[in-house]
């Protein structure tokens, strides 16, 4: 039985290291192609050769998603920025650029009720259900880490905030929001935590060296004064900010503490080195030599989504997006203080599908998070860093063989202990009988996951013909029109604020796209894709 590990993010798009929709392609002679991560936001490429294709593929679909090796391996990811940015764009009356829509980040924006492990590492849950497209099912691989048990149990934090003070940050809801949120966050951190501040516009400077908050109040006062002094100035030299920020973090590095750089920016670099590759080396070196991770917080109606995502991926961190005061309070006052500690380092997942029962499969999203199958147990290969209380979801479209019965797939997740760096693995499995139920009657968490994945898929397809200069991954099986998806979202059993926000965003997308009933199965869409 092939080991199968999954994590990362489900149905939508994703964090560094991807491949053919989460699977590696093979060459015509069966040899492995280069498995290095694809540059974001590059699309996933179809899998090559292998067995005979189903009828719909023989009828002219050259975008094959059939994996001859039946394994799918990727680095875990908990980014959510793509979903937050899409919601803001829709609320402003615009459809998002398809290149910014990453399905796994839509899926992972919704915390799931998976069982929690007792210690560090992960629990693994696997379930699924039939779609409305005959023969196709959605299989969900869910990973969860243990919640934080108490503020006194985590190690101290050494946080270096790298704050964009360029002219574009003067827009309401950017720097003003960041200052307010950072001030509130400072009040919630512990006395043994430390903060440094770096700002950048056309140049970068250290505003505050690493400063321990302490018990007397002097440290917090120094931090608060530094935050209040921040004012927007000129252009955006992100390279200078990253370089000075990591220099500050390295100088202020605390042994036994969680050392992290928090980048707050609209990521619209226009001065100095502006390419992702030109900035990434600095982050990579600091990560390897000093174990300093990066947390990217995106802001602004114009936002350099791809650059921020790649920076966070290279810095072993993750990204989120804030558009209003509620988002900012959640990120800076709840998420960041609670998730300072790590539960797992270099976490990777591998899902192995049984060739006796599975005809086709495809990972939805994680287009740039792929890892070579043979590197799953190579602990020198970079994975994802996951904190306490996180859930990671990966969604697969799976087509079982007619009449198949028995084992369907096994999911393995592998990670390094955050302190000892000792490797650990956990696994879960699913049988063909577990796919007997309909998606419309499935577990509510699976329904939400499917709606989020379908939403990302619908947004990718909603771009006007000719507006996208690259191919996008093949459609998710049985994706409804945005109008139909709106009805499904409104019918979800629980109406939390998160679900209401999701429903509202789908309603906005349906209105803006003028969506019509779904293209018949097998018919080409306006961009030439083939719908399942």
XYZ file of C-alpha atoms in Angstrom:
532
model
C 0.000 0.000 0.000
C 1.273 3.300 -0.966
C 1.584 5.842 1.774
C -0.617 8.843 1.310
C -0.231 12.001 3.051
C -2.135 15.114 2.521
C -2.198 18.491 3.983
C -1.960 21.825 2.652
C -5.014 23.324 1.466
C -7.823 21.996 -0.463
C -9.698 23.003 -3.381
C -8.265 26.184 -4.406
C -4.632 27.147 -4.943
C -1.682 27.431 -2.991
C 1.467 27.731 -1.180
C 4.885 26.901 -2.397
C 5.850 23.735 -4.074
C 3.169 22.639 -6.497
C 2.836 20.503 -9.460
C 0.233 19.001 -11.663
C -2.699 19.865 -9.465
C -0.771 18.424 -6.580
C 0.624 15.490 -8.565
C 3.956 15.181 -10.309
C 3.974 14.668 -14.026
C 5.962 11.894 -15.648
C 7.772 12.009 -18.927
C 6.870 9.812 -21.861
C 9.525 7.305 -20.933
C 8.330 7.128 -17.331
C 11.119 9.233 -15.866
C 10.351 11.946 -13.314
C 10.339 15.506 -14.499
C 11.877 18.300 -12.526
C 9.932 18.384 -9.251
C 11.024 21.831 -8.083
C 8.163 24.131 -7.025
C 6.517 25.992 -9.867
C 6.815 29.772 -9.657
C 3.633 31.306 -8.309
C 1.127 31.865 -9.677
C 1.984 29.467 -12.492
C -0.758 26.988 -13.340
C -0.588 23.296 -12.732
C 0.383 21.287 -15.775
C -1.441 18.137 -16.825
C -0.025 14.729 -16.040
C 1.556 12.863 -18.876
C 1.194 9.336 -20.142
C 0.096 6.123 -18.594
C -3.072 4.148 -18.936
C -5.878 4.499 -21.431
C -7.861 7.665 -20.916
C -11.600 7.779 -20.227
C -13.930 8.584 -23.099
C -14.133 12.296 -22.360
C -10.346 12.537 -22.523
C -10.116 10.622 -25.790
C -12.598 13.111 -27.233
C -9.974 15.846 -27.558
C -9.114 16.733 -23.936
C -5.334 16.876 -23.778
C -5.342 18.283 -20.222
C -4.964 14.889 -18.614
C -5.072 14.605 -14.832
C -4.390 10.882 -14.557
C -1.359 10.072 -12.389
C 0.458 6.906 -13.456
C 2.229 6.589 -10.114
C -0.980 7.023 -8.052
C 0.747 9.232 -5.506
C 0.259 12.908 -4.740
C 2.819 14.665 -2.511
C 2.898 18.268 -1.362
C 4.050 20.637 1.368
C 1.405 21.711 3.866
C -0.012 25.199 3.656
C -2.335 27.301 5.810
C -2.389 30.485 3.712
C -5.745 32.268 3.463
C -4.837 35.553 1.730
C -6.308 34.570 -1.647
C -9.802 34.186 -0.194
C -9.650 37.422 1.811
C -8.433 39.409 -1.169
C -11.124 37.913 -3.423
C -13.838 38.886 -0.947
C -12.616 42.484 -0.845
C -12.331 42.676 -4.642
C -15.876 41.370 -5.084
C -17.226 43.760 -2.460
C -15.698 46.613 -4.478
C -17.599 45.470 -7.564
C -14.816 43.680 -9.449
C -14.107 40.046 -10.268
C -10.659 38.950 -9.024
C -7.878 38.146 -11.456
C -7.965 34.329 -11.863
C -4.215 34.178 -11.180
C -4.874 35.375 -7.606
C -7.486 32.676 -6.925
C -5.907 29.725 -5.105
C -8.502 27.074 -4.223
C -6.642 25.635 -1.251
C -6.619 29.053 0.408
C -10.368 29.356 -0.039
C -10.805 25.904 1.514
C -8.400 26.516 4.384
C -10.097 29.777 5.311
C -12.721 27.647 7.088
C -11.620 25.955 10.264
C -12.813 22.367 10.418
C -13.932 20.264 13.353
C -11.352 17.506 12.909
C -10.239 15.443 15.930
C -7.203 16.917 17.685
C -4.038 14.978 18.593
C -2.838 14.790 22.170
C 0.643 16.159 21.481
C 2.544 17.970 18.751
C 1.959 16.897 15.170
C -1.277 15.979 13.447
C -4.418 13.937 13.458
C -5.490 12.625 10.036
C -9.111 12.337 8.890
C -10.260 11.173 5.450
C -13.834 11.239 4.123
C -15.692 11.880 0.899
C -18.949 11.859 -1.020
C -20.344 11.505 -4.525
C -20.772 14.588 -6.697
C -23.606 15.204 -9.135
C -21.285 14.114 -11.940
C -21.692 10.362 -12.346
C -18.532 8.510 -11.411
C -16.784 11.424 -9.704
C -16.411 11.931 -5.955
C -14.706 14.488 -3.745
C -12.306 13.065 -1.148
C -11.279 15.307 1.739
C -8.043 14.809 3.662
C -8.145 16.742 6.929
C -5.215 17.427 9.242
C -5.385 19.136 12.618
C -2.919 20.232 15.289
C -3.512 20.552 19.003
C -4.803 23.884 20.262
C -2.615 26.085 22.401
C -3.031 24.912 25.981
C -2.201 28.177 27.674
C -0.115 31.284 27.208
C 2.364 30.178 29.872
C 3.252 26.960 28.012
C 4.597 28.460 24.826
C 8.173 29.715 24.472
C 8.749 33.467 24.381
C 8.436 35.245 21.047
C 10.879 37.561 19.274
C 8.817 39.333 16.591
C 10.325 41.707 14.030
C 7.603 43.740 12.317
C 8.566 44.982 8.850
C 6.026 47.664 8.011
C 5.391 49.260 4.641
C 5.134 53.054 5.042
C 5.165 53.892 1.324
C 2.726 56.403 -0.118
C 0.181 53.759 -1.074
C -0.148 52.825 2.606
C -1.771 56.201 3.286
C -5.030 54.815 1.881
C -7.585 54.388 4.702
C -7.591 50.845 5.999
C -3.869 50.259 5.537
C -1.255 51.884 7.794
C -3.845 53.402 10.126
C -5.392 49.974 10.621
C -1.983 48.388 11.141
C -0.989 50.912 13.815
C -4.182 50.409 15.773
C -3.920 46.632 15.601
C -0.245 46.501 16.531
C -0.926 48.643 19.565
C -3.668 46.292 20.742
C -1.488 43.254 20.075
C 1.373 44.694 22.111
C -0.904 44.887 25.148
C -1.724 41.150 24.806
C 1.808 39.784 24.514
C 3.680 38.428 27.531
C 6.422 40.205 29.488
C 9.066 37.785 28.144
C 8.101 38.512 24.505
C 10.146 40.979 22.445
C 9.328 43.262 19.517
C 11.441 45.080 16.917
C 10.134 47.499 14.273
C 11.497 48.154 10.784
C 9.866 50.474 8.265
C 10.471 50.802 4.541
C 9.487 53.097 1.691
C 12.208 54.114 -0.812
C 14.718 53.014 1.854
C 14.440 51.003 5.060
C 15.358 51.779 8.636
C 15.198 50.167 12.036
C 12.759 52.150 14.128
C 13.088 49.996 17.245
C 15.688 47.308 18.042
C 14.557 44.066 19.610
C 12.905 45.227 22.841
C 11.718 42.983 25.654
C 8.265 44.047 26.854
C 9.105 43.287 30.489
C 7.117 43.636 33.690
C 7.576 47.333 34.405
C 5.739 48.768 31.423
C 8.777 50.603 30.043
C 9.199 48.138 27.173
C 5.556 48.353 26.121
C 5.698 52.131 26.255
C 8.726 52.188 23.933
C 6.965 49.896 21.494
C 3.738 51.924 21.573
C 5.624 55.167 20.922
C 7.437 53.611 17.979
C 4.143 52.407 16.514
C 2.528 55.830 16.899
C 5.443 57.468 15.065
C 4.770 55.556 11.832
C 3.727 57.786 8.918
C 3.408 57.073 5.164
C 6.157 58.530 2.977
C 7.305 57.607 -0.555
C 7.802 54.580 -2.863
C 7.963 50.857 -2.035
C 11.407 49.280 -1.764
C 10.332 45.881 -0.492
C 13.818 44.438 -0.972
C 15.261 47.009 1.439
C 12.543 46.281 3.965
C 13.103 42.524 3.825
C 16.897 42.878 4.069
C 16.816 45.295 7.004
C 14.052 43.318 8.687
C 15.963 40.065 8.617
C 19.177 41.795 9.681
C 17.277 43.161 12.676
C 15.727 39.770 13.415
C 19.094 38.009 13.260
C 20.741 40.563 15.559
C 17.852 40.337 17.994
C 17.434 36.578 17.754
C 16.566 34.930 21.087
C 17.712 31.413 21.900
C 14.790 29.226 22.963
C 12.277 31.715 21.548
C 10.078 31.673 18.453
C 11.834 34.101 16.090
C 9.580 35.471 13.398
C 9.428 38.312 10.881
C 5.958 39.786 10.293
C 5.736 41.622 6.966
C 2.826 44.043 6.640
C 2.514 45.480 3.146
C 0.471 45.811 -0.023
C 3.479 44.085 -1.690
C 3.518 46.512 -4.617
C 7.293 46.769 -4.958
C 8.385 49.545 -7.323
C 11.900 50.516 -6.158
C 15.072 48.459 -5.826
C 14.771 44.750 -6.571
C 11.131 44.151 -7.489
C 11.180 40.533 -8.651
C 10.291 37.740 -6.285
C 13.425 35.740 -7.062
C 15.645 38.717 -6.356
C 14.204 39.095 -2.867
C 13.745 35.435 -1.936
C 17.378 34.470 -1.348
C 17.604 36.627 1.751
C 14.623 34.911 3.319
C 15.895 31.459 2.427
C 19.291 32.058 4.047
C 17.777 33.373 7.275
C 15.440 30.425 7.427
C 18.175 27.824 7.012
C 20.782 29.457 9.228
C 18.651 30.919 11.987
C 15.225 29.278 11.828
C 13.425 32.617 11.399
C 9.978 32.208 9.839
C 7.898 34.780 7.965
C 4.261 35.756 8.418
C 2.907 37.920 5.601
C -0.077 40.205 6.170
C -1.514 41.741 3.012
C -3.508 44.987 2.875
C -4.972 47.303 0.246
C -7.386 47.188 -2.670
C -4.338 46.887 -4.962
C -2.259 44.049 -3.581
C 0.793 42.124 -4.806
C -0.680 38.759 -3.977
C 1.776 36.550 -5.879
C 4.862 38.268 -4.459
C 3.610 38.076 -0.870
C 2.733 34.414 -1.233
C 6.129 33.466 -2.608
C 7.953 35.411 0.085
C 6.021 33.622 2.819
C 6.529 30.233 1.185
C 10.276 30.754 0.959
C 10.313 31.993 4.535
C 8.557 28.884 5.906
C 5.557 30.928 6.892
C 2.095 31.746 5.671
C 0.019 34.675 4.498
C -3.288 36.251 5.348
C -5.137 39.354 4.204
C -6.908 42.034 6.205
C -9.442 44.439 4.724
C -11.124 45.945 7.768
C -10.855 46.445 11.517
C -12.453 43.107 12.355
C -9.953 41.245 10.157
C -7.031 43.137 11.668
C -8.121 42.484 15.244
C -8.522 38.787 14.459
C -5.066 38.525 12.887
C -3.008 40.668 15.254
C -4.877 40.285 18.514
C -6.010 36.660 18.304
C -4.188 34.627 15.647
C -0.657 35.965 15.939
C -0.313 35.861 19.744
C -1.993 32.446 19.903
C -0.027 30.893 17.041
C 3.467 32.014 17.915
C 4.498 28.507 18.840
C 4.966 25.786 16.198
C 3.452 22.299 16.319
C 5.318 20.929 13.294
C 8.215 21.844 11.013
C 8.719 20.875 7.369
C 5.370 19.110 7.233
C 4.532 17.235 4.021
C 1.612 15.082 2.964
C 1.416 12.163 0.595
C -1.822 10.590 -0.580
C -1.566 7.203 -2.276
C -4.495 5.984 -4.350
C -5.078 2.276 -4.841
C -4.658 1.409 -8.546
C -7.033 -1.526 -8.081
C -9.946 0.769 -7.275
C -9.045 4.246 -8.611
C -9.223 5.232 -12.270
C -8.369 8.927 -11.945
C -7.613 11.502 -9.281
C -6.606 15.143 -9.091
C -5.623 17.403 -6.215
C -7.614 20.642 -6.266
C -5.305 23.573 -5.725
C -1.807 23.459 -4.235
C -0.641 24.238 -7.744
C 2.768 25.411 -6.544
C 3.285 23.262 -3.441
C 4.177 19.950 -5.073
C 7.001 17.808 -3.687
C 8.636 14.910 -5.523
C 7.093 11.637 -4.346
C 10.505 10.211 -3.478
C 11.219 13.254 -1.281
C 8.348 12.632 1.085
C 10.664 11.040 3.666
C 13.684 13.180 2.798
C 13.683 15.522 5.778
C 16.118 17.902 4.108
C 13.367 18.832 1.637
C 11.404 21.882 2.687
C 7.828 21.475 3.895
C 5.387 23.713 5.734
C 5.467 25.124 9.283
C 2.199 24.664 11.165
C 1.165 26.246 14.452
C -1.279 25.256 17.206
C -4.983 24.922 16.499
C -4.594 24.857 12.716
C -6.582 22.662 10.373
C -5.317 21.857 6.888
C -7.612 20.476 4.208
C -6.777 18.948 0.858
C -9.562 18.090 -1.567
C -9.269 15.535 -4.355
C -11.501 14.793 -7.308
C -11.530 10.988 -7.553
C -13.050 8.669 -10.123
C -13.287 5.073 -8.935
C -13.262 2.141 -11.340
C -16.727 0.763 -12.142
C -17.713 -1.823 -9.529
C -14.582 -1.193 -7.457
C -14.767 -2.323 -3.846
C -12.270 -2.061 -1.006
C -9.355 0.226 -0.180
C -9.422 3.570 -2.010
C -6.562 5.632 -0.626
C -4.201 6.203 2.296
C -3.057 9.629 3.479
C 0.234 10.071 5.335
C 1.562 13.242 6.885
C 5.203 13.579 7.956
C 6.718 16.335 10.043
C 9.667 17.204 12.258
C 9.270 17.853 15.961
C 9.640 21.642 16.392
C 12.159 21.211 19.223
C 14.076 17.968 18.632
C 13.665 17.863 14.829
C 12.840 14.151 15.160
C 10.617 12.918 12.285
C 7.097 11.613 12.890
C 4.298 10.269 10.717
C 0.564 9.748 11.033
C -1.880 8.242 8.558
C -5.534 7.726 7.706
C -7.373 5.732 5.050
C -10.632 5.629 3.158
C -12.599 2.781 1.520
C -14.740 2.846 -1.597
C -17.810 2.267 0.600
C -17.127 5.607 2.305
C -18.127 7.359 -0.929
C -21.652 5.946 -1.071
C -23.335 9.107 0.225
C -24.214 12.184 -1.808
C -22.294 15.417 -1.327
C -25.571 17.262 -0.755
C -26.218 15.093 2.331
C -22.611 14.931 3.547
C -21.025 16.158 6.767
C -21.453 19.930 7.019
C -17.715 20.510 7.067
C -17.338 18.605 3.808
C -20.181 20.619 2.285
C -18.481 23.885 3.260
C -15.199 22.606 1.842
C -16.891 21.734 -1.449
C -18.669 25.102 -1.682
C -15.369 26.931 -1.071
C -13.593 24.844 -3.709
C -16.392 25.291 -6.217
C -16.377 29.033 -5.522
C -12.691 29.297 -6.390
C -13.261 27.223 -9.493
C -16.168 29.414 -10.553
C -14.146 32.600 -10.061
C -11.335 31.220 -12.191
C -13.814 30.426 -14.962
C -15.630 33.771 -14.708
C -12.851 35.786 -16.345
C -13.911 37.154 -19.750
C -12.453 35.300 -22.750
C -9.023 36.618 -23.670
C -8.472 38.306 -20.297
C -6.131 35.578 -19.066
C -2.806 34.945 -20.806
C -2.274 31.449 -19.444
C -4.125 28.193 -19.130
C -5.747 27.385 -15.812
C -6.135 23.942 -14.249
C -9.012 21.788 -15.458
C -12.391 22.383 -13.853
C -13.500 20.623 -10.693
C -16.013 17.830 -11.442
C -19.659 18.905 -11.173
C -18.884 22.573 -10.485
C -22.265 24.357 -10.437
C -22.854 27.791 -11.879
C -22.317 30.637 -9.429
C -26.099 31.098 -9.260
C -26.545 27.450 -8.312
C -23.638 27.660 -5.884
C -25.303 30.613 -4.197
C -28.364 28.443 -3.548
C -26.154 25.752 -2.014
C -24.375 28.275 0.190
C -27.685 29.720 1.417
C -28.822 26.172 2.248
C -25.823 25.279 4.433
C -27.155 24.130 7.837
C -25.137 26.500 10.033
C -25.217 30.266 9.508
C -22.059 31.481 11.218
C -20.605 34.863 10.295
C -17.996 33.074 8.193
C -20.689 31.249 6.237
C -22.702 34.449 5.795
C -19.590 36.195 4.448
C -18.962 33.297 2.052
C -22.557 33.375 0.836
C -22.417 37.131 0.325
C -19.206 36.842 -1.698
C -20.733 34.143 -3.931
C -23.812 36.330 -4.456
C -21.532 39.222 -5.491
C -19.628 36.985 -7.903
C -22.815 35.631 -9.495
C -24.119 39.144 -10.031
C -20.851 40.472 -11.463
C -20.301 37.524 -13.780
C -23.864 37.372 -15.081
C -23.551 33.640 -14.562
C -25.908 31.384 -16.465
C -26.782 27.692 -16.117
C -23.722 25.480 -16.155
C -22.222 24.462 -19.485
C -23.310 20.882 -20.299
C -20.915 18.149 -19.226
C -18.069 17.710 -21.678
C -18.741 20.980 -23.520
C -15.883 23.455 -23.859
C -16.020 26.613 -21.765
C -15.252 30.023 -23.309
C -11.538 29.515 -22.484
C -11.446 26.094 -24.137
C -11.354 24.114 -20.890
C -13.328 20.924 -20.732
C -15.835 20.697 -17.934
C -16.194 17.304 -16.363
